[in-house]
mmCIF file of C-alpha atoms in Angstrom:
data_model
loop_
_atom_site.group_PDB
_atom_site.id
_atom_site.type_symbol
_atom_site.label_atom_id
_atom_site.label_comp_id
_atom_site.label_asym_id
_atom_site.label_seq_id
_atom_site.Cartn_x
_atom_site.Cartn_y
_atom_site.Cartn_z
ATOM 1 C CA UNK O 158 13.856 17.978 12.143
ATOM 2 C CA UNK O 159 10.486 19.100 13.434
ATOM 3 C CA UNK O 160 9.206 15.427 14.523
ATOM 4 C CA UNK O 161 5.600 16.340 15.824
ATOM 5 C CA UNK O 162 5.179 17.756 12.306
ATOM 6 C CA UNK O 163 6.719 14.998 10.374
ATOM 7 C CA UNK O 164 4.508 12.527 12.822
ATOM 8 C CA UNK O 165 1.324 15.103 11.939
ATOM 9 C CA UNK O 166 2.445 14.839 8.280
ATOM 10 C CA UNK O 167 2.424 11.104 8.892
ATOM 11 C CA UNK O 168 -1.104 11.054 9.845
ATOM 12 C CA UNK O 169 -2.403 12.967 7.322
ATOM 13 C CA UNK O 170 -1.289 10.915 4.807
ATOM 14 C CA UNK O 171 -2.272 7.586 5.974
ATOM 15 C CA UNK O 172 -5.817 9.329 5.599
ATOM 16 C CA UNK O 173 -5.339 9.876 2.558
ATOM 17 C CA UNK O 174 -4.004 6.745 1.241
ATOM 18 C CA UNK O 175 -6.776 4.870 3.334
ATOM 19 C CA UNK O 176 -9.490 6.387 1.142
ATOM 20 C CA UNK O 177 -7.579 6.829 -2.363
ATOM 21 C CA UNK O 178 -6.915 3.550 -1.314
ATOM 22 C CA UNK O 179 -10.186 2.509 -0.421
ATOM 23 C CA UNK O 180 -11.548 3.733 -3.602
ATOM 24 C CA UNK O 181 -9.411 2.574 -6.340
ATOM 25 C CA UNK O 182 -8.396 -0.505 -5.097
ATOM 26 C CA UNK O 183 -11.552 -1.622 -3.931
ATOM 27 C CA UNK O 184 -14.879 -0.027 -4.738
ATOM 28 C CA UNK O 185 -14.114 0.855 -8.238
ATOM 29 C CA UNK O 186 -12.958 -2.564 -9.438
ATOM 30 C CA UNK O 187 -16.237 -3.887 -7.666
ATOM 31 C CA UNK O 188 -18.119 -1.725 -9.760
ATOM 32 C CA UNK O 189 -16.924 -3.254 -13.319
ATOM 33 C CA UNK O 190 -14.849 -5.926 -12.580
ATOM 34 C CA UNK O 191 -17.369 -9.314 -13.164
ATOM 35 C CA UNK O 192 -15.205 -12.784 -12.165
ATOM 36 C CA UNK O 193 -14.885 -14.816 -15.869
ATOM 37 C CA UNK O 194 -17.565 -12.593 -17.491
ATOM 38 C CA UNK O 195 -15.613 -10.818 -20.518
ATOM 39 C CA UNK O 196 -19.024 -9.357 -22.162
ATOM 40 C CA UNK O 197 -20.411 -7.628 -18.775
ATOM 41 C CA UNK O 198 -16.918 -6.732 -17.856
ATOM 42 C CA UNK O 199 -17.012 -4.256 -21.364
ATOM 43 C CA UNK O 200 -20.284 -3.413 -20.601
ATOM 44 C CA UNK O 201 -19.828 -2.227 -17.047
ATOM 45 C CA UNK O 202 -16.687 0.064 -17.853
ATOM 46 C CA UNK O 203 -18.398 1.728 -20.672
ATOM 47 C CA UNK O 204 -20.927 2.181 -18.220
ATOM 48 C CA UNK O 205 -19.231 3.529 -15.344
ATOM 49 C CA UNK O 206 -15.943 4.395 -17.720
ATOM 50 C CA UNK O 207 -16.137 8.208 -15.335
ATOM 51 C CA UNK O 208 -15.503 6.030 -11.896
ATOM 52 C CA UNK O 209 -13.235 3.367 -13.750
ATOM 53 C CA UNK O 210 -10.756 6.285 -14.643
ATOM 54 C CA UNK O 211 -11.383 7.675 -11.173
ATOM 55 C CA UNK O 212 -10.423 4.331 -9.322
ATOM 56 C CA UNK O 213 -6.930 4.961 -11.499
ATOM 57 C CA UNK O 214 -6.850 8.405 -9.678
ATOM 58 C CA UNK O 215 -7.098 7.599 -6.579
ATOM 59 C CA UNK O 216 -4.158 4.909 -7.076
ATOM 60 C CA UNK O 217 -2.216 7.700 -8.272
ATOM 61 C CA UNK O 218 -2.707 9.653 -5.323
ATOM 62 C CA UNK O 219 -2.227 6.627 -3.085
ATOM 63 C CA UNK O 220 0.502 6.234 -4.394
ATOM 64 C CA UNK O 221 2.051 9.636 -3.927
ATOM 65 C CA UNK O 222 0.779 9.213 -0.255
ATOM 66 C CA UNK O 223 2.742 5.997 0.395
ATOM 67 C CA UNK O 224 5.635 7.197 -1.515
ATOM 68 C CA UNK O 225 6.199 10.108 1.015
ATOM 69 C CA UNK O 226 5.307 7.910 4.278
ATOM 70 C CA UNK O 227 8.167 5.691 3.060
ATOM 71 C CA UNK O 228 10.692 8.203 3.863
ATOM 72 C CA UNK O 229 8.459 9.997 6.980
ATOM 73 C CA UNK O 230 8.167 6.255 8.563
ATOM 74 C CA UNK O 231 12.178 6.240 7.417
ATOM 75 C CA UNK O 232 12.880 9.598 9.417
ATOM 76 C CA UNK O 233 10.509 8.656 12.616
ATOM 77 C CA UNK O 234 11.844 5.128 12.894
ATOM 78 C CA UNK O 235 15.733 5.792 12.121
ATOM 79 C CA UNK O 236 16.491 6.413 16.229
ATOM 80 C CA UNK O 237 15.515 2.591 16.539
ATOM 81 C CA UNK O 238 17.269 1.118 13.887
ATOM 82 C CA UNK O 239 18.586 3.000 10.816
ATOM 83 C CA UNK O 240 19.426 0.056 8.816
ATOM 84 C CA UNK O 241 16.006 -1.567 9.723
ATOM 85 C CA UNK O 242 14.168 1.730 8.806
ATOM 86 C CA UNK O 243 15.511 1.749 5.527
ATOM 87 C CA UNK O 244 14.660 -1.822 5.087
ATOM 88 C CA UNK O 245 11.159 -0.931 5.923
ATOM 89 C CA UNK O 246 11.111 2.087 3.022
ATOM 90 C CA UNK O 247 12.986 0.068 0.436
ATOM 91 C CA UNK O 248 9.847 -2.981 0.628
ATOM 92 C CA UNK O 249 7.726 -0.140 0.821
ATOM 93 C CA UNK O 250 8.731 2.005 -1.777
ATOM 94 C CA UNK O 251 9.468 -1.527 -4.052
ATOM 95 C CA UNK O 252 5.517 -2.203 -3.106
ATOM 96 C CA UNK O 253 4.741 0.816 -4.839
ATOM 97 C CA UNK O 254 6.384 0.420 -7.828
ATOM 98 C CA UNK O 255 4.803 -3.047 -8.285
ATOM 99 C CA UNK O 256 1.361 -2.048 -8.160
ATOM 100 C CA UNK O 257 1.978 1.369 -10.484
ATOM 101 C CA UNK O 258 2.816 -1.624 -12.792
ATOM 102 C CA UNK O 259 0.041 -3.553 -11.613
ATOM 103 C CA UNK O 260 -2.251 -0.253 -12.496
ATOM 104 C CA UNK O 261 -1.216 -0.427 -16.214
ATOM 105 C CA UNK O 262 -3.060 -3.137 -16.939
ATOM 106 C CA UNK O 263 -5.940 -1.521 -15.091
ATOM 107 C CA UNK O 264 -5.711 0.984 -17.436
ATOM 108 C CA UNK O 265 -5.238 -1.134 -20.437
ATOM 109 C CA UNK O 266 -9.027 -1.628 -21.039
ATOM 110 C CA UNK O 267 -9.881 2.150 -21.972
ATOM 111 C CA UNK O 268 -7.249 1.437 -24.729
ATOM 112 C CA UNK O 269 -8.784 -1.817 -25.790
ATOM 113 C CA UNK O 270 -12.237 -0.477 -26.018
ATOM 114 C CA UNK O 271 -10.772 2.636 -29.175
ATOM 115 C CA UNK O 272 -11.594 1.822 -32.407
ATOM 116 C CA UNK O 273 -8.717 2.187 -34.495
ATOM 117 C CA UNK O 274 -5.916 0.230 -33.787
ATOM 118 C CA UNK O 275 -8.161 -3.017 -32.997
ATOM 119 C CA UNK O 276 -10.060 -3.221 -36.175
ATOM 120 C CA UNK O 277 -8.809 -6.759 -36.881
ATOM 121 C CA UNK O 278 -10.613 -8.025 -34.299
ATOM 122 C CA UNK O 279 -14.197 -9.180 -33.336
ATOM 123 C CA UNK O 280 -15.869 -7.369 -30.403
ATOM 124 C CA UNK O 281 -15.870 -10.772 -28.494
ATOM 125 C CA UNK O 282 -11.983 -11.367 -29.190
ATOM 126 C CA UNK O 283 -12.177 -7.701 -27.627
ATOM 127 C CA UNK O 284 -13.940 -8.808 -24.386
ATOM 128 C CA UNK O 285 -11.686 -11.772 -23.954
ATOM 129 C CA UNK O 286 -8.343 -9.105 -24.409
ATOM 130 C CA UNK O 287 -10.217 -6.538 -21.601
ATOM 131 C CA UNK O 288 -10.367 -9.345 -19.176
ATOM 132 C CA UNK O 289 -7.437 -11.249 -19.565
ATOM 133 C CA UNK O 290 -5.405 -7.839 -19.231
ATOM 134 C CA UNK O 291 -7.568 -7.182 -15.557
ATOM 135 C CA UNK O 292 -6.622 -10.913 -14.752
ATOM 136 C CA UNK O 293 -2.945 -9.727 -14.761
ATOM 137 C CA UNK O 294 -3.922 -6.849 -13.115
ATOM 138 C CA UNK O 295 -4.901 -8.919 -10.062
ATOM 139 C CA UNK O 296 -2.478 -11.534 -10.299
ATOM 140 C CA UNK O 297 0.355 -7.871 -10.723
ATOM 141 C CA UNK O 298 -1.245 -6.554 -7.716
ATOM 142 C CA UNK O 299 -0.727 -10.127 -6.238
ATOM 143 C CA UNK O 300 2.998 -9.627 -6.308
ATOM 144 C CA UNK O 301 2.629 -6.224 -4.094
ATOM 145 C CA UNK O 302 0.959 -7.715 -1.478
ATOM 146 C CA UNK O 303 3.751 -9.304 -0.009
ATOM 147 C CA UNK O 304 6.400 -7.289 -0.169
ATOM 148 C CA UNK O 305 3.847 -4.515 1.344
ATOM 149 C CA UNK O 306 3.267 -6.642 4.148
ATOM 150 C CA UNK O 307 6.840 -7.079 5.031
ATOM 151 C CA UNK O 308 7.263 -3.202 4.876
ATOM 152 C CA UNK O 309 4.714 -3.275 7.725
ATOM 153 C CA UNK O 310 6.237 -6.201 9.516
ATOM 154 C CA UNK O 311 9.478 -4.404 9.627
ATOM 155 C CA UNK O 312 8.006 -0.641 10.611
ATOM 156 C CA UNK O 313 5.706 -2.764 13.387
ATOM 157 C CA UNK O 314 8.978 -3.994 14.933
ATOM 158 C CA UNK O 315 10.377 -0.602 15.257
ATOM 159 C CA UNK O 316 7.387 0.871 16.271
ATOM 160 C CA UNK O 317 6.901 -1.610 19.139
ATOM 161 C CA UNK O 318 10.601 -1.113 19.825
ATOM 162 C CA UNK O 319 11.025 2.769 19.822
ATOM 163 C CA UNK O 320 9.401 3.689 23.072
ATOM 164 C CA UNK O 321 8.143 6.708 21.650
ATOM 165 C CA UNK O 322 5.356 5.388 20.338
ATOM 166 C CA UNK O 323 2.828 2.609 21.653
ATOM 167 C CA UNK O 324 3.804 -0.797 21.312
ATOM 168 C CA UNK O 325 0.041 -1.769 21.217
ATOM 169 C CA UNK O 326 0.449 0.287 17.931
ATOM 170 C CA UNK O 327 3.291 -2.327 16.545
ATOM 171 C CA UNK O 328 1.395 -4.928 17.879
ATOM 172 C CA UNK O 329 -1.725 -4.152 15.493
ATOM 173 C CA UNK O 330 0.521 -3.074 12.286
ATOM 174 C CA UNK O 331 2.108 -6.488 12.528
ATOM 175 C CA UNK O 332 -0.777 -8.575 12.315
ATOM 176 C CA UNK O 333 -1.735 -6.267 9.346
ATOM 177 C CA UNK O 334 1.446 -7.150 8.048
ATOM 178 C CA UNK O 335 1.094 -10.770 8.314
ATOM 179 C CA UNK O 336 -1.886 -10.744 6.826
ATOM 180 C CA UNK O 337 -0.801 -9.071 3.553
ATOM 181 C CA UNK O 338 2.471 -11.270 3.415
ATOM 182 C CA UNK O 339 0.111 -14.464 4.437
ATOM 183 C CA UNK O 340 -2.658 -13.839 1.659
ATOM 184 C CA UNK O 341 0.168 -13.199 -1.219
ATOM 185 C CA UNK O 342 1.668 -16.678 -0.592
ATOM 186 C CA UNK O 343 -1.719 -18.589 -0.596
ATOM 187 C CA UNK O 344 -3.084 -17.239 -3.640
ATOM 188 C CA UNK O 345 0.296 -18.827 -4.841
ATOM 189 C CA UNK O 346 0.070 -21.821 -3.091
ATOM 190 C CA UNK O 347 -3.109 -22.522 -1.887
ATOM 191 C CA UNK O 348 -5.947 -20.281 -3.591
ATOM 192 C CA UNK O 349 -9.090 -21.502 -1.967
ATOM 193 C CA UNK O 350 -8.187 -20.655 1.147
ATOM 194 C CA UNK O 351 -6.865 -16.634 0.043
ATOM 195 C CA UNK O 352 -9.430 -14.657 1.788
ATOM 196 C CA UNK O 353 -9.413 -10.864 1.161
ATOM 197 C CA UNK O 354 -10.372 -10.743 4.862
ATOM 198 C CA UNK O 355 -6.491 -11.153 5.131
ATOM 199 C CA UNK O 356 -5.796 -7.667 4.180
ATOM 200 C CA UNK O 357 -8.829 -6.463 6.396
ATOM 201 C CA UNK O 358 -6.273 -6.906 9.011
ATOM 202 C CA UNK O 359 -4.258 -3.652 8.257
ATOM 203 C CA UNK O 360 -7.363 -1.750 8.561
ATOM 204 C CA UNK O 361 -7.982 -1.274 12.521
ATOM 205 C CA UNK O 362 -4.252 -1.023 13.072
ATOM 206 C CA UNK O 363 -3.783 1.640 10.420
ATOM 207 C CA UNK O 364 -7.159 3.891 11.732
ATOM 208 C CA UNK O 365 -5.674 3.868 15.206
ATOM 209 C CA UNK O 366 -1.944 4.815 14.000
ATOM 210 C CA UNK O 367 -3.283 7.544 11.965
ATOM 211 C CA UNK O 368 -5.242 9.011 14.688
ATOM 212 C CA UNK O 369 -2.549 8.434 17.053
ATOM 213 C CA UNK O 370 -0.146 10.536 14.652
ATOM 214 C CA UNK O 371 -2.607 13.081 14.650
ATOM 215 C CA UNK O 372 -3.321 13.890 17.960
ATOM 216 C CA UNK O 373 -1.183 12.420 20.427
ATOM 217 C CA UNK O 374 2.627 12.101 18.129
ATOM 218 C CA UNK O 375 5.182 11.015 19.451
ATOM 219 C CA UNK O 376 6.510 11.054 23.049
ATOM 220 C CA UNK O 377 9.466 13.499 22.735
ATOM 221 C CA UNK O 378 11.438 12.977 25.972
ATOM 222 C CA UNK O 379 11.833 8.941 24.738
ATOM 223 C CA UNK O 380 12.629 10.298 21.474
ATOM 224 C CA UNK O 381 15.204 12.260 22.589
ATOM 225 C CA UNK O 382 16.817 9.682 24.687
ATOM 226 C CA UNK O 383 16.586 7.346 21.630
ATOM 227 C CA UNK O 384 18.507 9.708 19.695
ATOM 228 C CA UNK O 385 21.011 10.166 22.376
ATOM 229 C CA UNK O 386 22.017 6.970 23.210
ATOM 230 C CA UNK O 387 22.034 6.343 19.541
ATOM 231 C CA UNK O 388 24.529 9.118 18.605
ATOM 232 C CA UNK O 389 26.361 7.339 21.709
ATOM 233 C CA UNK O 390 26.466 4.304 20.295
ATOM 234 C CA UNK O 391 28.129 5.562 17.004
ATOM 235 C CA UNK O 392 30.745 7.671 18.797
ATOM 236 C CA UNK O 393 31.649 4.801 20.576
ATOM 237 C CA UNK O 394 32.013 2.821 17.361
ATOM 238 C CA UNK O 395 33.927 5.187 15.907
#
C-alpha cells in the first residue's frame, strides 16, 4: 500500500467533492428552488432547466468522490482502529446512499414538467406536484445529514488519535461533524433554530485537510510505528 499516494488520492478528491458539492447541493437549488412558491418554482427550472440538470451532475460526481474516500479514509485510518474505521465508511457510505435517494426527487421535476403522461392534470395541480416532490427532496437530504456527520465524528477521532496526522486536523473535522449531526436533529425537533450555518462548519476543516493531504501526507515514521505495534497487538491476541 503506497500511503502518500492513497493520502494524495485523498486530497484530490475532497476537491472534488467540495465543488461538485458546492454546486449541486447548493448553488443550483438556489437558482430554482423558491420557498412555498409552486408557480416560480416551474418557471425557474424551465428557465435554468441546463444548470438544474447540471446541479444533478455534480451530485453524481460527488458522489463517486465520497464513495471512494470512504474506503481511502478506511485504508489511512485502519492502523488506529480497524473496527472504528469501518464504522466511519459504513455511516459514510450509508450517507451516500441516502442522498442518491434524496436526488431522485430532485430529479423528479424534469419528469413532471413532460406532457404526456400528466394530461389529467391542470398546470397548477402540476406546480403543486414539482414542489411538493423538492419538499421531500430536502426533508430526504435531511435524513443524510446526520448520519454524514457521524462519519466525520468517527474519522475526526481517529485522525486526532493516529499521530500521523495533525490532531488540530481532528479537532476541526469534529466540529464539522457536530454540526451536520446537530442541524439534522433540530430541523426534527426544533426547526427555527436549524441554521444552514451548521454545516458551514465542515467547510474550514475540510479546505485545510485537503490541502494537508496534498502537500504535506502523512508522517510515515508514526505510521509505521502505528502499524507495528498494531500487528503486535494481534499476534499477541492470537
Amino acid at each position: 500500500m503506497n500511503v502518500q499516494r492513497y493520502a494524495k488520492v485523498a486530497g484530490v478528491l475532497l476537491l472534488v467533492s467540495i465543488v461538485a458539492g458546492g454546486f449541486g447541493e447548493a448553488y443550483a437549488p438556489s437558482k430554482v428552488i423558491v420557498a412555498g412558491d409552486a408557480a416560480a418554482t416551474v418557471t425557474h427550472i424551465k428557465s435554468f432547466e441546463f444548470i438544474y440538470r447540471l446541479g444533478f451532475a455534480a451530485f453524481l460526481i460527488e458522489s463517486f468522490a465520497d464513495i471512494t474516500l470512504a474506503l481511502i479514509f478506511y485504508a489511512l485510518l485502519k492502523p488506529v482502529s480497524k473496527e472504528l474505521s469501518l464504522l466511519g465508511a459504513f455511516f459514510g457510505l450509508m450517507a451516500t446512499a441516502l442522498f442518491a435517494f434524496a436526488e431522485l426527487f430532485y430529479l423528479a421535476p424534469t419528469l413532471f414538467m413532460t406532457d404526456s403522461p400528466w394530461k389529467g392534470l391542470s398546470t397548477d395541480q402540476i406546480d403543486q406536484l414539482i414542489l411538493l416532490s423538492l419538499r421531500f427532496y430536502q426533508f430526504a437530504a435531511m435524513i443524510f445529514s446526520g448520519y454524514y456527520g457521524i462519519a466525520w465524528i468517527v474519522r475526526a477521532y481517529l485522525i486526532f488519535r493516529s499521530r500521523y496526522l495533525p490532531k488540530f486536523l481532528g479537532v476541526l473535522m469534529g466540529i464539522g461533524g457536530i454540526g451536520f449531526l446537530v442541524r439534522n436533529f433540530l430541523l426534527i425537533l426544533a426547526p427555527s433554530y436549524a441554521s444552514p450555518l451548521l454545516l458551514m462548519l465542515l467547510f474550514p476543516g475540510a479546505l485545510v485537510l485537503m490541502v494537508w493531504l496534498l502537500v504535506k501526507g502523512v508522517d510515515m515514521p508514526q505510521w509505521n510505528l502505528r502499524v507495528n505495534a498494531r500487528a503486535e497487538s494481534s499476534s499477541e491476541i492470537r
